[in-house]
Every structure is written in C-alpha cells, then in structure tokens.
Coordinates of C-alpha atoms in Angstrom, one line a residue:
M1 CA 34.0 106.1 124.9
S2 CA 37.0 103.8 124.9
R3 CA 36.8 103.4 128.6
F4 CA 33.2 102.1 128.5
V5 CA 34.1 99.7 125.7
D6 CA 37.0 98.3 127.8
R7 CA 34.7 97.8 130.8
F8 CA 32.1 96.0 128.7
V9 CA 34.7 93.7 127.3
S10 CA 36.0 93.0 130.9
I11 CA 32.5 92.0 132.1
R12 CA 31.8 89.8 129.1
A13 CA 35.1 88.1 129.7
G14 CA 34.1 87.5 133.3
L15 CA 31.0 85.6 132.2
R16 CA 33.1 83.0 130.5
L17 CA 33.3 81.3 133.9
R18 CA 36.9 80.4 133.6
H19 CA 38.8 78.3 136.1
G20 CA 37.4 78.3 139.7
A21 CA 34.6 80.8 139.0
A22 CA 32.8 78.2 136.8
L23 CA 33.0 75.6 139.5
A24 CA 31.5 78.0 142.1
L25 CA 28.7 78.9 139.7
L26 CA 27.7 75.3 139.1
L27 CA 27.7 74.5 142.7
G28 CA 25.5 77.5 143.5
L29 CA 22.9 76.4 140.8
I30 CA 22.7 72.7 141.6
A31 CA 22.1 73.1 145.3
P32 CA 18.8 75.1 145.2
V33 CA 17.4 73.6 142.0
S34 CA 17.6 70.1 143.3
E35 CA 15.2 70.8 146.1
L36 CA 12.6 72.8 144.2
G37 CA 9.2 71.2 143.8
A38 CA 5.6 72.0 144.0
Q39 CA 5.0 74.4 146.8
T40 CA 1.5 75.5 148.1
Y41 CA 0.8 78.9 149.4
G42 CA -2.6 80.5 150.0
G43 CA -4.4 77.7 148.2
R44 CA -2.2 78.1 145.2
E45 CA 0.3 75.5 144.1
F46 CA 3.7 76.8 142.8
N47 CA 5.7 74.4 140.6
Y48 CA 9.5 74.9 140.2
P49 CA 10.5 72.4 137.7
A50 CA 14.2 71.8 137.3
T51 CA 15.2 71.2 133.7
R52 CA 18.4 70.7 132.0
Q53 CA 18.1 74.0 130.2
G54 CA 17.8 76.0 133.4
V55 CA 15.1 77.1 135.9
T56 CA 11.7 78.1 134.4
R57 CA 9.3 80.5 135.9
A58 CA 6.8 79.0 138.4
Q59 CA 3.2 78.5 137.2
P60 CA 0.4 79.0 139.9
A61 CA -2.2 76.2 140.4
L62 CA -5.7 77.0 141.8
R63 CA -6.7 75.1 144.8
S64 CA -8.8 75.8 147.9
Q65 CA -8.9 79.4 148.8
T66 CA -8.2 78.9 152.5
A67 CA -6.4 81.8 154.0
I68 CA -3.5 81.6 156.1
P69 CA -3.1 83.9 159.0
T70 CA -0.8 86.7 158.2
S71 CA 0.1 87.7 161.7
R72 CA 2.3 86.0 164.3
E73 CA -0.3 86.5 167.0
S74 CA -3.1 84.6 165.2
A75 CA -1.1 81.5 164.6
V76 CA -1.8 78.7 167.0
P77 CA 1.1 76.4 167.9
G78 CA 0.7 72.9 166.6
R79 CA -2.2 73.7 164.4
T80 CA -2.3 72.8 160.8
Y81 CA -3.9 74.8 158.0
P82 CA -5.5 73.7 154.8
G83 CA -3.4 73.9 151.7
T84 CA -0.2 73.2 153.6
D85 CA 1.7 70.1 154.4
A86 CA -0.5 68.3 156.9
G87 CA 0.9 67.7 160.4
R88 CA 4.0 69.9 159.7
A89 CA 4.4 72.7 162.2
Y90 CA 5.9 76.0 161.3
P91 CA 9.3 76.6 162.7
G92 CA 9.8 79.7 164.7
R93 CA 9.6 81.0 168.2
G94 CA 6.5 79.7 169.9
G95 CA 5.3 77.9 166.9
R96 CA 4.8 81.2 165.1
V97 CA 4.9 81.1 161.3
E98 CA 7.1 83.6 159.5
T99 CA 5.8 84.5 156.1
G100 CA 7.5 86.2 153.2
R101 CA 6.3 89.2 151.4
P102 CA 2.7 89.2 150.2
G103 CA 2.0 87.4 146.9
R104 CA 5.1 85.4 147.1
P105 CA 5.7 81.9 148.6
P106 CA 7.3 81.8 152.0
R107 CA 10.9 80.9 152.4
Y108 CA 11.4 77.8 154.4
P109 CA 14.8 77.5 156.0
G110 CA 16.5 74.3 155.4
R111 CA 14.2 73.3 152.5
G112 CA 16.3 74.8 149.7
G113 CA 13.8 77.3 148.6
G114 CA 14.6 80.7 147.2
W115 CA 17.4 82.1 145.0
G116 CA 19.9 82.9 147.7
P117 CA 22.5 80.2 147.0
A118 CA 22.1 80.5 143.3
A119 CA 22.6 84.2 143.3
A120 CA 25.6 83.8 145.5
G121 CA 27.1 81.3 143.1
I122 CA 26.4 83.4 140.1
G123 CA 27.9 86.5 141.7
A124 CA 31.0 84.6 142.8
G125 CA 31.4 83.3 139.3
I126 CA 31.1 86.7 137.7
I127 CA 33.4 88.4 140.2
G128 CA 36.0 85.6 139.9
G129 CA 35.8 85.7 136.1
I130 CA 36.4 89.4 136.1
I131 CA 39.4 89.1 138.4
L132 CA 41.0 86.3 136.5
D133 CA 40.4 88.0 133.2
Q134 CA 41.9 91.3 134.4
A135 CA 44.9 89.4 135.7
A136 CA 45.4 87.6 132.5
R137 CA 44.9 90.5 130.1
R138 CA 47.7 92.9 129.0
P139 CA 47.2 96.5 130.1
V140 CA 45.5 98.6 127.4
Y141 CA 47.3 101.8 126.6
D142 CA 45.1 104.8 127.5
P143 CA 46.4 108.1 126.1
Y144 CA 44.3 110.0 128.7
E145 CA 45.8 108.3 131.7
P146 CA 49.2 109.5 133.0
E147 CA 52.1 107.1 132.4
P148 CA 53.5 105.4 135.5
V149 CA 56.8 106.6 136.8
L150 CA 59.4 103.9 136.6
P151 CA 61.6 103.5 139.7
R152 CA 65.1 104.9 139.2
R153 CA 68.1 102.8 139.9
P154 CA 70.0 104.2 142.9
R155 CA 73.4 105.8 142.1
R156 CA 76.5 104.2 143.4
P157 CA 78.5 106.5 145.6
V158 CA 81.7 107.9 144.1
I159 CA 84.7 107.8 146.4
L160 CA 87.5 110.2 145.5
D161 CA 91.0 110.0 146.9
G162 CA 93.0 113.0 147.6
D163 CA 95.2 112.4 144.5
D164 CA 92.1 112.2 142.2
L165 CA 90.5 115.5 143.1
D166 CA 92.1 117.3 140.2
E167 CA 91.2 114.8 137.7
P168 CA 87.7 114.7 136.0
V169 CA 85.5 111.9 137.1
L170 CA 83.0 110.4 134.7
R171 CA 79.9 109.6 136.9
H172 CA 77.8 108.2 134.2
P173 CA 79.9 106.3 131.7
R174 CA 78.1 105.5 128.5
R175 CA 77.9 101.9 127.4
P176 CA 79.5 101.3 124.1
A177 CA 77.1 101.1 121.2
P178 CA 76.5 97.5 120.0
L179 CA 78.4 96.6 116.9
R180 CA 76.3 96.5 113.8
A181 CA 76.9 94.0 111.1
A182 CA 78.6 95.4 108.1
A183 CA 76.5 95.9 105.0
P184 CA 76.9 93.0 102.5
A185 CA 79.4 93.6 99.7
R186 CA 78.2 94.5 96.3
R187 CA 78.0 91.8 93.7
T188 CA 80.5 93.6 91.4
P189 CA 83.0 95.5 93.7
P190 CA 85.4 97.9 92.1
P191 CA 89.0 96.8 91.7
V192 CA 91.2 97.2 94.7
Q193 CA 93.9 99.8 94.4
T194 CA 96.9 99.2 96.4
A195 CA 98.5 102.5 95.3
R196 CA 96.2 105.1 96.6
P197 CA 96.3 108.0 94.2
T198 CA 97.0 111.6 95.4
P199 CA 93.8 113.4 96.3
G200 CA 92.4 115.1 93.2
Q201 CA 94.2 112.8 90.8
P202 CA 92.5 109.8 89.0
P203 CA 94.1 106.3 89.0
I204 CA 95.0 106.7 85.4
I205 CA 96.8 109.9 84.7
V206 CA 96.6 111.2 81.1
P207 CA 98.9 114.2 80.6
A208 CA 97.4 117.4 79.2
A209 CA 97.9 118.3 75.6
S210 CA 100.3 121.0 76.6
E211 CA 102.4 118.7 78.8
R212 CA 105.6 117.6 77.0
R213 CA 107.8 116.6 79.9
F214 CA 107.6 112.8 79.7
V215 CA 109.0 109.9 77.7
A216 CA 106.8 109.6 74.6
D217 CA 106.8 105.8 74.3
E218 CA 106.9 104.7 77.9
I219 CA 104.4 104.2 80.7
L220 CA 104.5 103.2 84.3
V221 CA 101.8 100.7 85.3
E222 CA 100.7 99.2 88.6
L223 CA 98.6 96.0 88.2
A224 CA 95.5 95.2 90.3
P225 CA 95.6 92.1 92.5
N226 CA 95.6 88.8 90.7
A227 CA 96.1 90.5 87.3
Q228 CA 98.6 88.9 84.9
A229 CA 101.3 91.3 83.5
D230 CA 101.5 89.4 80.2
A231 CA 97.8 89.7 79.5
V232 CA 97.7 93.4 80.3
L233 CA 100.8 94.2 78.2
R234 CA 99.4 92.1 75.3
R235 CA 96.1 93.8 75.5
H236 CA 97.7 97.3 75.2
R237 CA 100.5 96.2 72.8
A238 CA 103.4 97.1 75.2
T239 CA 106.7 95.4 75.9
L240 CA 108.0 94.8 79.4
M241 CA 111.2 96.8 80.1
S242 CA 111.6 96.2 83.8
S243 CA 109.6 95.7 87.0
R244 CA 110.5 96.7 90.5
R245 CA 109.1 97.0 94.0
F246 CA 109.5 100.5 95.4
D247 CA 109.4 100.3 99.2
L248 CA 109.2 104.0 99.9
A249 CA 106.1 104.3 97.6
G250 CA 104.7 101.0 98.7
V251 CA 104.0 99.8 95.1
T252 CA 105.3 97.5 92.4
I253 CA 105.8 99.3 89.1
I254 CA 106.1 97.9 85.6
R255 CA 108.0 100.0 83.1
A256 CA 106.7 99.3 79.6
R257 CA 107.6 100.5 76.1
L258 CA 104.7 101.0 73.7
N259 CA 104.8 99.3 70.3
D260 CA 103.6 100.5 66.9
G261 CA 104.8 104.1 67.5
R262 CA 101.8 104.9 69.7
S263 CA 102.2 107.7 72.3
A264 CA 101.8 107.4 76.0
R265 CA 98.9 109.8 76.0
T266 CA 96.9 107.5 73.7
V267 CA 97.5 104.3 75.6
L268 CA 96.8 105.8 79.0
S269 CA 93.4 107.0 77.7
Q270 CA 92.6 103.4 76.7
M271 CA 93.7 102.0 80.1
A272 CA 91.1 104.1 81.9
G273 CA 88.5 101.3 81.4
D274 CA 90.8 98.3 82.2
A275 CA 89.9 96.9 85.7
R276 CA 93.2 95.0 85.7
V277 CA 95.2 98.2 85.9
A278 CA 95.3 99.7 89.4
S279 CA 97.1 102.9 88.3
A280 CA 99.2 104.1 85.4
Q281 CA 101.0 107.3 84.5
P282 CA 103.7 108.7 82.2
N283 CA 107.4 108.2 82.9
Y284 CA 108.0 111.9 83.6
L285 CA 111.2 113.8 82.7
Y286 CA 113.2 116.0 85.0
T287 CA 116.0 118.4 84.3
L288 CA 118.9 119.7 86.4
Q289 CA 118.6 123.3 87.5
Q290 CA 121.6 125.2 86.2
D291 CA 122.0 128.6 84.4
A292 CA 122.9 129.2 80.8
L293 CA 126.1 130.0 79.0
R294 CA 128.0 133.1 80.0
P295 CA 130.6 134.9 77.8
E296 CA 134.1 133.5 78.0
A297 CA 136.6 135.5 80.0
P298 CA 140.3 136.1 79.4
K299 CA 142.7 133.5 80.8
D300 CA 144.4 136.0 83.2
E301 CA 141.0 136.9 84.8
A302 CA 140.2 133.3 85.2
A303 CA 143.5 132.6 86.8
Q304 CA 143.0 135.4 89.3
A305 CA 139.5 134.1 90.2
V306 CA 140.6 130.5 90.6
P307 CA 142.7 129.7 93.7
E308 CA 146.5 129.4 93.1
A309 CA 146.5 125.7 93.9
A310 CA 143.9 125.2 91.2
S311 CA 145.6 127.3 88.5
A312 CA 147.5 124.4 87.2
A313 CA 144.2 122.6 86.6
A314 CA 142.8 125.6 84.8
E315 CA 144.7 124.8 81.5
P316 CA 141.8 122.7 80.2
V317 CA 139.6 125.8 80.4
A318 CA 141.0 127.2 77.2
S319 CA 140.5 124.0 75.3
L320 CA 136.7 123.8 76.1
P321 CA 134.5 123.6 73.0
K322 CA 132.9 126.8 72.0
P323 CA 129.1 127.1 72.4
E324 CA 128.4 126.7 68.7
D325 CA 130.5 123.5 68.6
A326 CA 128.7 122.0 71.6
A327 CA 125.1 122.8 70.4
P328 CA 124.9 119.9 67.9
V329 CA 126.0 117.5 70.7
L330 CA 123.1 118.5 72.9
A331 CA 120.5 118.1 70.2
A332 CA 120.4 114.3 70.9
P333 CA 121.5 113.2 74.3
P334 CA 123.1 109.7 74.2
V335 CA 121.0 107.8 76.7
I336 CA 117.6 109.5 77.2
A337 CA 116.4 111.6 74.3
S338 CA 113.1 113.5 74.2
P339 CA 112.5 115.4 71.0
E340 CA 109.8 117.4 72.7
L341 CA 112.2 119.0 75.2
P342 CA 114.1 122.1 74.0
P343 CA 117.9 121.9 74.1
V344 CA 119.7 123.4 77.1
V345 CA 123.0 125.2 76.5
P346 CA 125.8 124.1 78.9
L347 CA 127.7 126.3 81.4
A348 CA 131.2 127.0 80.3
S349 CA 133.9 126.5 82.9
V350 CA 135.0 130.1 83.0
A351 CA 135.1 133.0 85.4
P352 CA 132.7 136.0 85.1
K353 CA 134.0 139.3 83.9
R354 CA 133.5 141.1 87.2
E355 CA 135.9 140.1 90.0
L356 CA 134.4 138.3 93.0
Q357 CA 135.9 136.8 96.1
P358 CA 136.9 133.2 95.5
Q359 CA 134.2 132.0 98.0
Y360 CA 131.8 134.6 99.3
V361 CA 129.6 131.7 100.5
A362 CA 132.1 130.9 103.2
E363 CA 131.8 134.4 104.7
T364 CA 128.0 134.6 104.2
L365 CA 127.4 131.3 106.0
H366 CA 130.3 131.8 108.5
Y367 CA 132.0 128.5 107.9
D368 CA 134.8 129.3 110.4
A369 CA 132.3 129.7 113.3
I370 CA 130.0 126.8 112.5
H371 CA 132.8 124.3 111.8
K372 CA 134.0 124.8 115.4
L373 CA 130.6 123.4 116.6
A374 CA 129.8 120.8 113.9
R375 CA 131.2 119.4 110.7
G376 CA 128.6 116.7 109.8
E377 CA 130.2 113.7 111.4
K378 CA 128.6 110.4 110.6
I379 CA 125.8 112.0 108.6
R380 CA 125.2 110.4 105.2
V381 CA 124.0 112.8 102.5
A382 CA 122.5 111.3 99.3
V383 CA 123.0 113.4 96.2
I384 CA 120.5 112.1 93.6
D385 CA 121.9 113.7 90.5
S386 CA 124.0 112.9 87.4
G387 CA 126.8 111.3 89.2
A388 CA 130.1 112.9 90.3
D389 CA 133.8 112.8 89.5
L390 CA 134.9 110.9 92.6
A391 CA 138.5 111.4 91.5
H392 CA 138.3 115.2 92.0
P393 CA 140.6 116.5 94.7
E394 CA 137.6 118.1 96.5
L395 CA 135.9 114.7 96.9
Q396 CA 138.7 112.6 98.1
G397 CA 137.7 110.4 101.0
V398 CA 134.1 111.5 101.2
L399 CA 132.4 108.6 99.4
A400 CA 130.3 106.2 101.4
G401 CA 128.5 104.5 98.5
S402 CA 127.5 104.9 94.9
F403 CA 124.5 103.7 92.8
D404 CA 123.8 103.9 89.1
A405 CA 120.1 103.7 88.2
V406 CA 120.6 104.6 84.6
G407 CA 123.5 102.5 83.3
G408 CA 125.2 103.1 80.0
D409 CA 127.7 105.9 79.7
T410 CA 129.2 106.8 83.0
T411 CA 131.2 109.9 82.0
P412 CA 131.7 112.1 85.1
H413 CA 129.1 114.9 85.0
A414 CA 129.6 118.6 85.9
H415 CA 126.3 119.1 87.8
G416 CA 126.6 116.2 90.2
T417 CA 130.3 117.0 90.8
A418 CA 129.4 120.7 91.7
M419 CA 126.6 119.6 94.1
A420 CA 128.7 117.1 95.9
G421 CA 131.6 119.7 96.2
A422 CA 129.3 122.4 97.6
I423 CA 128.3 120.0 100.4
M424 CA 131.6 118.4 101.4
A425 CA 134.5 119.9 99.5
Q426 CA 137.9 118.9 101.1
A427 CA 140.8 120.6 99.3
Q428 CA 140.9 124.3 98.1
L429 CA 137.2 124.8 98.4
Q430 CA 135.2 124.5 101.6
G431 CA 132.0 122.5 101.9
V432 CA 129.3 123.3 104.3
A433 CA 129.6 119.8 106.0
P434 CA 133.2 118.6 105.2
A435 CA 132.9 115.6 107.5
A436 CA 129.7 114.2 106.1
R437 CA 129.7 111.2 103.9
L438 CA 128.5 111.1 100.3
L439 CA 126.0 108.7 98.8
A440 CA 126.3 109.4 95.1
A441 CA 123.2 108.2 93.2
R442 CA 123.1 108.6 89.4
A443 CA 119.6 109.0 88.2
F444 CA 120.3 111.5 85.3
S445 CA 122.1 110.7 82.1
G446 CA 123.7 112.8 79.3
N447 CA 127.0 114.3 78.2
S448 CA 129.4 116.1 80.5
A449 CA 127.7 119.5 80.2
P450 CA 126.3 120.8 83.5
A451 CA 122.6 121.0 82.5
S452 CA 122.4 118.5 79.7
A453 CA 121.2 115.5 81.7
N454 CA 117.7 114.2 81.9
G455 CA 116.2 111.9 84.6
T456 CA 113.0 110.0 84.7
T457 CA 110.5 109.0 87.4
Y458 CA 111.5 105.4 87.3
H459 CA 115.2 106.2 87.8
I460 CA 114.6 108.7 90.6
L461 CA 112.4 106.3 92.5
S462 CA 115.1 103.7 92.3
A463 CA 117.7 106.1 93.6
L464 CA 115.5 107.2 96.5
D465 CA 114.9 103.6 97.6
W466 CA 118.7 102.8 97.4
A467 CA 119.5 105.9 99.5
A468 CA 117.0 104.9 102.1
G469 CA 118.5 101.4 102.3
E470 CA 122.0 103.0 102.8
G471 CA 120.9 105.0 105.8
A472 CA 120.8 108.5 104.3
R473 CA 119.6 111.2 106.6
V474 CA 119.7 114.0 104.1
V475 CA 118.7 113.8 100.4
N476 CA 119.6 116.6 97.9
L477 CA 117.3 117.0 95.0
S478 CA 118.7 119.7 92.7
F479 CA 116.3 119.1 89.7
A480 CA 112.8 120.1 88.7
G481 CA 109.9 118.9 86.6
P482 CA 106.2 118.2 86.5
Q483 CA 104.0 117.0 89.4
D484 CA 104.4 113.3 89.8
R485 CA 102.2 111.1 92.0
L486 CA 104.7 108.3 92.4
L487 CA 107.5 110.6 93.3
S488 CA 105.3 112.3 95.9
R489 CA 104.5 108.9 97.5
S490 CA 108.2 108.1 97.7
L491 CA 109.0 111.4 99.3
A492 CA 106.2 110.8 101.9
G493 CA 107.8 107.4 102.6
A494 CA 111.2 109.0 103.0
K495 CA 109.8 111.5 105.5
T496 CA 108.3 108.6 107.5
K497 CA 111.8 107.0 107.7
G498 CA 113.3 110.2 109.2
M499 CA 115.0 111.4 105.9
V500 CA 115.1 115.2 105.3
A501 CA 114.7 116.0 101.5
V502 CA 116.0 119.4 100.3
A503 CA 114.9 120.4 96.8
A504 CA 115.6 123.3 94.4
A505 CA 112.7 125.7 93.9
G506 CA 113.4 125.8 90.1
N507 CA 114.8 128.1 87.6
G508 CA 111.6 128.8 85.6
G509 CA 111.3 132.5 86.4
A510 CA 109.0 134.7 88.3
N511 CA 105.9 133.8 86.3
A512 CA 106.5 130.1 85.9
A513 CA 104.2 127.4 87.4
P514 CA 105.3 125.5 90.5
L515 CA 108.0 123.0 89.8
Y516 CA 108.4 119.6 91.5
P517 CA 109.7 118.1 93.7
G518 CA 110.3 121.6 95.1
A519 CA 106.6 122.3 95.4
D520 CA 106.0 119.0 97.2
P521 CA 105.1 119.4 100.9
N522 CA 107.5 116.6 101.8
V523 CA 110.6 118.6 100.9
I524 CA 112.3 121.9 101.9
A525 CA 112.2 124.1 98.9
V526 CA 115.3 126.5 98.5
T527 CA 115.7 129.5 96.3
A528 CA 118.9 131.4 95.4
T529 CA 120.4 134.7 96.4
D530 CA 123.7 136.5 95.4
A531 CA 126.5 138.0 97.5
Q532 CA 124.3 141.1 98.3
D533 CA 121.3 138.9 99.3
K534 CA 119.4 139.8 96.1
P535 CA 117.2 137.2 94.5
F536 CA 118.3 135.1 91.6
A537 CA 116.4 136.6 88.6
Q538 CA 115.6 133.2 87.0
A539 CA 114.3 131.6 90.2
N540 CA 110.7 130.5 90.6
R541 CA 108.4 132.3 93.0
G542 CA 105.7 130.7 95.2
S543 CA 104.4 130.1 98.6
Y544 CA 106.1 126.7 98.7
I545 CA 109.6 128.3 99.0
A546 CA 110.9 127.8 102.6
V547 CA 114.2 129.6 102.7
A548 CA 116.9 131.1 100.5
A549 CA 120.7 130.4 100.3
P550 CA 123.7 131.6 98.3
G551 CA 123.4 130.4 94.7
V552 CA 124.7 133.0 92.3
D553 CA 128.2 133.0 90.9
V554 CA 129.4 130.3 93.3
L555 CA 132.8 128.8 92.6
A556 CA 132.2 125.0 92.3
A557 CA 134.1 121.9 91.3
E558 CA 134.0 120.4 87.9
P559 CA 135.1 117.0 86.4
E560 CA 138.8 116.5 85.6
G561 CA 140.0 118.6 88.5
R562 CA 138.5 121.9 87.1
Y563 CA 136.5 124.7 88.7
A564 CA 133.6 126.8 87.4
F565 CA 131.2 129.4 88.6
S566 CA 127.7 128.0 89.0
S567 CA 124.4 129.9 89.5
G568 CA 120.9 128.6 90.2
T569 CA 118.6 127.1 92.8
S570 CA 120.5 123.8 92.5
I571 CA 123.6 124.8 94.3
A572 CA 121.6 126.9 96.7
A573 CA 119.8 123.7 97.7
A574 CA 123.1 121.9 98.1
H575 CA 124.3 124.5 100.6
V576 CA 121.1 124.0 102.7
S577 CA 121.6 120.2 102.5
G578 CA 125.1 120.6 104.1
L579 CA 123.6 122.9 106.8
V580 CA 121.0 120.2 107.6
A581 CA 123.8 117.7 108.0
L582 CA 125.3 119.9 110.7
L583 CA 122.0 120.3 112.5
L584 CA 121.4 116.5 112.5
E585 CA 124.8 115.9 113.9
K586 CA 123.8 117.8 117.0
R587 CA 120.2 116.8 117.0
P588 CA 119.7 113.4 115.4
D589 CA 116.1 113.3 116.6
L590 CA 115.1 116.1 114.3
D591 CA 112.7 115.2 111.4
L592 CA 111.7 117.0 108.3
E593 CA 109.2 119.3 110.0
G594 CA 111.6 120.0 112.9
V595 CA 114.4 121.0 110.5
R596 CA 112.1 123.2 108.4
K597 CA 110.8 125.0 111.5
L598 CA 114.3 125.6 112.8
L599 CA 115.6 126.9 109.5
M600 CA 112.7 129.3 108.9
E601 CA 112.6 130.7 112.5
S602 CA 116.4 131.4 112.4
A603 CA 116.5 132.8 108.9
I604 CA 117.4 136.4 108.1
D605 CA 114.3 138.2 106.9
L606 CA 114.7 139.6 103.4
G607 CA 112.2 141.7 101.3
G608 CA 109.0 142.5 103.1
K609 CA 108.4 141.7 106.7
G610 CA 107.6 138.0 107.2
R611 CA 107.5 135.2 104.7
N612 CA 107.1 136.0 101.0
P613 CA 107.0 134.1 97.7
I614 CA 110.5 135.4 96.7
F615 CA 112.7 134.6 99.7
G616 CA 110.4 132.4 101.7
A617 CA 111.3 133.0 105.4
G618 CA 114.6 134.6 104.4
R619 CA 118.2 133.7 103.8
V620 CA 119.5 130.9 106.1
D621 CA 121.6 131.9 109.1
A622 CA 123.8 129.0 109.8
P623 CA 125.2 130.1 113.2
A624 CA 121.7 131.0 114.5
A625 CA 120.2 127.7 113.3
L626 CA 123.0 125.7 114.8
A627 CA 122.8 127.6 118.1
R628 CA 119.2 126.5 118.4
T629 CA 120.2 122.8 118.4
L630 CA 122.8 123.2 121.2
P631 CA 122.4 123.6 125.0
V632 CA 122.2 127.1 126.3
S633 CA 125.7 127.0 127.8
A634 CA 127.3 125.8 124.5
A635 CA 125.4 128.2 122.3
R636 CA 126.5 131.3 124.2
P637 CA 129.8 132.9 122.9

C-alpha cells in the first residue's frame, strides 16, 4: 500500500508545473486556443470560445442541413459546398477533402484546430514535473526493497621486506576513538586526600577498643589542601607539638597533643566528619623484640663463656641490679610512658647455665668462607633502634652517621648496641659484614635495659627519612607493633629508592596475631633458630615470614664494654641485614624483591618440604646466597 501512496504523491507533485514544465504547459495551451473560433461542419456551427478560465466544451448550432461528400472520389476540385467557407478549396491531393471521424469537425492543418499541441504541452508539463520532483525529493526508505551495496574502498597493498616477515603486520589499524569531554564536576566535590589510605582502611583510623599500643593523648593529622592548622587544632582542642614533611611517605604530618584529658580514640571519632582533615591516626607504639630475664649464672661460668680478652670487662656483671630492684624502674620509662603497656623485664648480662660455643653463629653462617668473597665494603646499614654505645670496642671505626629522633636522655642502650655489633663487630666478636658502615638512628627511648625502650610512629618515620637521605642501602628494623598506615607508606617509598628493609617477625608466640613492620610486604621478615636449627619458641608464626637465621643464645655486645647472651627475632634480623650488605656489595643493582628471592631460593629447607609458617623458606645459607651473586668462575671452589 505504501508504494501506491508514494506514486500518487509523485504524480501530484508533478502537476505543480514547476520550473520548465510550467512554461512548456502554458505554451502548449496558448497556441491552439488562440485560433479556435466558430467552425461549421455538416450544417452545424461549432463554437470554441477561449476564456480566461480554460477551454469550454463546444456547443453545436443548427444551420442548413447540406451534406458534405464523405468520400474522396465524390469531391470535385475547386468546388465549394454550402455551410463551409465560401471560395476556400480543401487542401489535399487533387483537391480532395480529408475529413475526420464521423460526428466530429474536421481537422484543418495549419488552422490551429484540435487538441494536439495542447495535449503535448500538458504531457510535457506532467512528465517534466514528475522528473524534477523525483530529482528534488529525498529517497523514501522502503523496508521491502533491498538496501544498496556500498562500494568498498580498495585495500592498499602491503609490502613486506625480508626482515619484517617474522614480525606481525597490522593490516587494518583501528582509528583511535574520539576523546569525549569529561563529565562536569559535582557542585560539592569531596575533599582531596593527598595521603592515599591503605586499601581497606578509612582516612580517619579509630583504634579498636582492644587496641592499647598507642600514645593515649597524641594524634597524627594530615590536613586537606588550603586547610588552616590553627583552626583545625582549635576546633578539636589540641596543641601543636611538631610538624614535618616525610618524603618517603609523601605527606606532611602534624603531631598534636590533646587537651582536657581526652583520649585519642574519642578525638579521632569526632574528626571523621571534618572535611579539613585529609587523614588522621594514632601515634602508635612499638617495642623492641628481646627475650625475658634468665637466671643469673656463677661468675666462673660467665668467665668461661665470655672470650678471654673480654673477661676484664665482665666485672660489671656482678654489680648489675637484681630483677626485683630493676622492676620499679621499668614501671615508668623516663621519656615515653604508656600506662596501658605491660612492663617488660630486662635481659641480665649473664651467661646461660649450659655451656655453648662463644659464637656458634660464625660456624653456622660460615664467616671464614664468605668473608673471603665479601665484607660489606661501602655499604651503609641503618639500624633504627634505641641508639648504640659507639664507644664499645666492637663498634670502633664503623660509624658513618648518627641521628636522634627522640631527644632527651641519651644513655647508651643495650638493644641497639647488640644489633649494631651483630652486623659489624670488629674486636673479639665477628660481625656478618665487618666492613659495612653504620648509620645509627635513635627512634626508641627508655633506660639502659635491652627491651625497655618504646618507639612511636612519628619517631620511626623521622629516622627512616634521615636514613634515606644518608644513602642507606640496608635498614634493620628489630621491633614490632600494630599495623600502621603511615609506616607502610614510608616503607613503600624506601623500596622505591632501592633500600632493602629487614624486620623481625616478632616474639609474640605461635598463636599471636601478625606483628608489624614484619608483616608488611615491603620488608623481609626474619624468624629465629638455635644452634640445632630448631625454632625459637616465642617467635611469631605466619605466611609473611621469609627466612630464618640464628637468634637464640647469641653472644652480643652491651654498653660499657660488656657482653651478654641475646635471644629473639631481633638479633636474627640483624644477622640477615649483615648478609644483605654482602650481597649488595657484589650486586649493587639488587632491589628488595631480588634480595628476597635470592635468600629464599638459597635457604636450607627446615621443617616440612617447602615454605612453611614456622621457618619460611628455611634458614639462610650465606655461602650459597653469596655464590648466586658472583660469576660462575668465581663461585666455583
């Protein structure tokens, strides 16, 4: 049905007599009508009046009934007939008269009679109008007609050289999609956070009710852009303690003390609705990983265990305070006190009851063999701890720089001294990397007991930034505590700079939750084993543990030239830090992941086959790890 409608519309449009068709139609009408008049035929007069409205039908007029011959043979040349124009001869051959069909007037050539010209003009007008209309109209979509096939653009020939035959050729490259305009910003955009929080953690971290490892009246705040520190602190009734830019973490942190005795948990809950605060969290507390008090041994056994050269320095051992005398001192540390933390009993500087070799670590890690290949030359190792007794005979000539992030009492501390000695001891003891250089960073404060010092997030971040600025390649982190977003960001920044962080797995026990920074993916977590490669009973367990190292009953340096046996994942991590310094001496291009892979692939498998949550990949094998960093010719014996 739609096709007939389209044809009708086309014909009607042709009758509009547009353009040249209208002119042809008018000429065809004017020519014959102008010569029409009264015509006589058979005694009847036919009138063809030409009017302005058009041509009307002819009306016959009765006249004489004289008949006109109807055949050519009866017509006489030169003769006139009544009822016709007198004296006018009929044209034709031999004077014959050609008549039209009966009952109609004859057509006289040259006299303009008949509808021939008019019909031709009308037809030309109709046809021209249809043609012009069809040319001007847009094509009408017909679902029943097949769509025309568009011509395809010819493909360009692809010429391949001999060198390009093996390479894939893209014959039809796609044009890049046009860039779309970005959607308009919302009227009230959320505040911009320059410190991107760790996935799964909100910008404002409110510690759980069971969490006690943070400074009760301090918070760490990062302001949003264009926010005023005075206004924010006034709003939350806090006092500015210090403000610093931490380059490794990429943030500027304000350390604030809360007024009116309010707790950090309460204020952080209120800050969750403040758009001027980009992020905030507690100032977490970390503890050094060292074992507890052991019974005091007789002097003669202590003298036998300590090397002969150090026996003269063993006199202060008898004058050490007894545990019951030292307990009140630890109840309130002088610099950083947290009443929510349980007191830690210090390690006495005595030898165990059973007799051990003075340094079984040297035989386990094969110091004699590895020191022929590397000694840690020009490698700077940062020990972020409680400081060290730099006057100790074992640490003479090893210092490259020191930093104190805490301030206040600077009494030499036992824990930091033991960690530094395990890495680079120079006198009676042997360090893993004796030629390395020490960057001693004090981020923990307390009395001189090995495990009495506490460190905070703010101090540890300051020490990490200082170590990075001093060119440290290895960072020893022999402490443990809660998960900390800011510390994790700083460790990620240290990894980017090529620093290798080694951390203690923690001394929380087999059922303890993961401790940090050991559980952070940006460090190498180390657990402890004894002389028989058995696990340290108090060590943490977990899939984050990478390797194990000697860390039970290890003879270590103590302040004032003394020596003591140390146990824990702290000194195990220090041994691995020294081994990493040897590896970096031979392969300075190694990064954190490269060192981790090398240590785990060369470790001696302990426990079940493969990696396990107790030993990780196994106890480190120093000669095998170092051999993997050397050329084949040098690694062969």
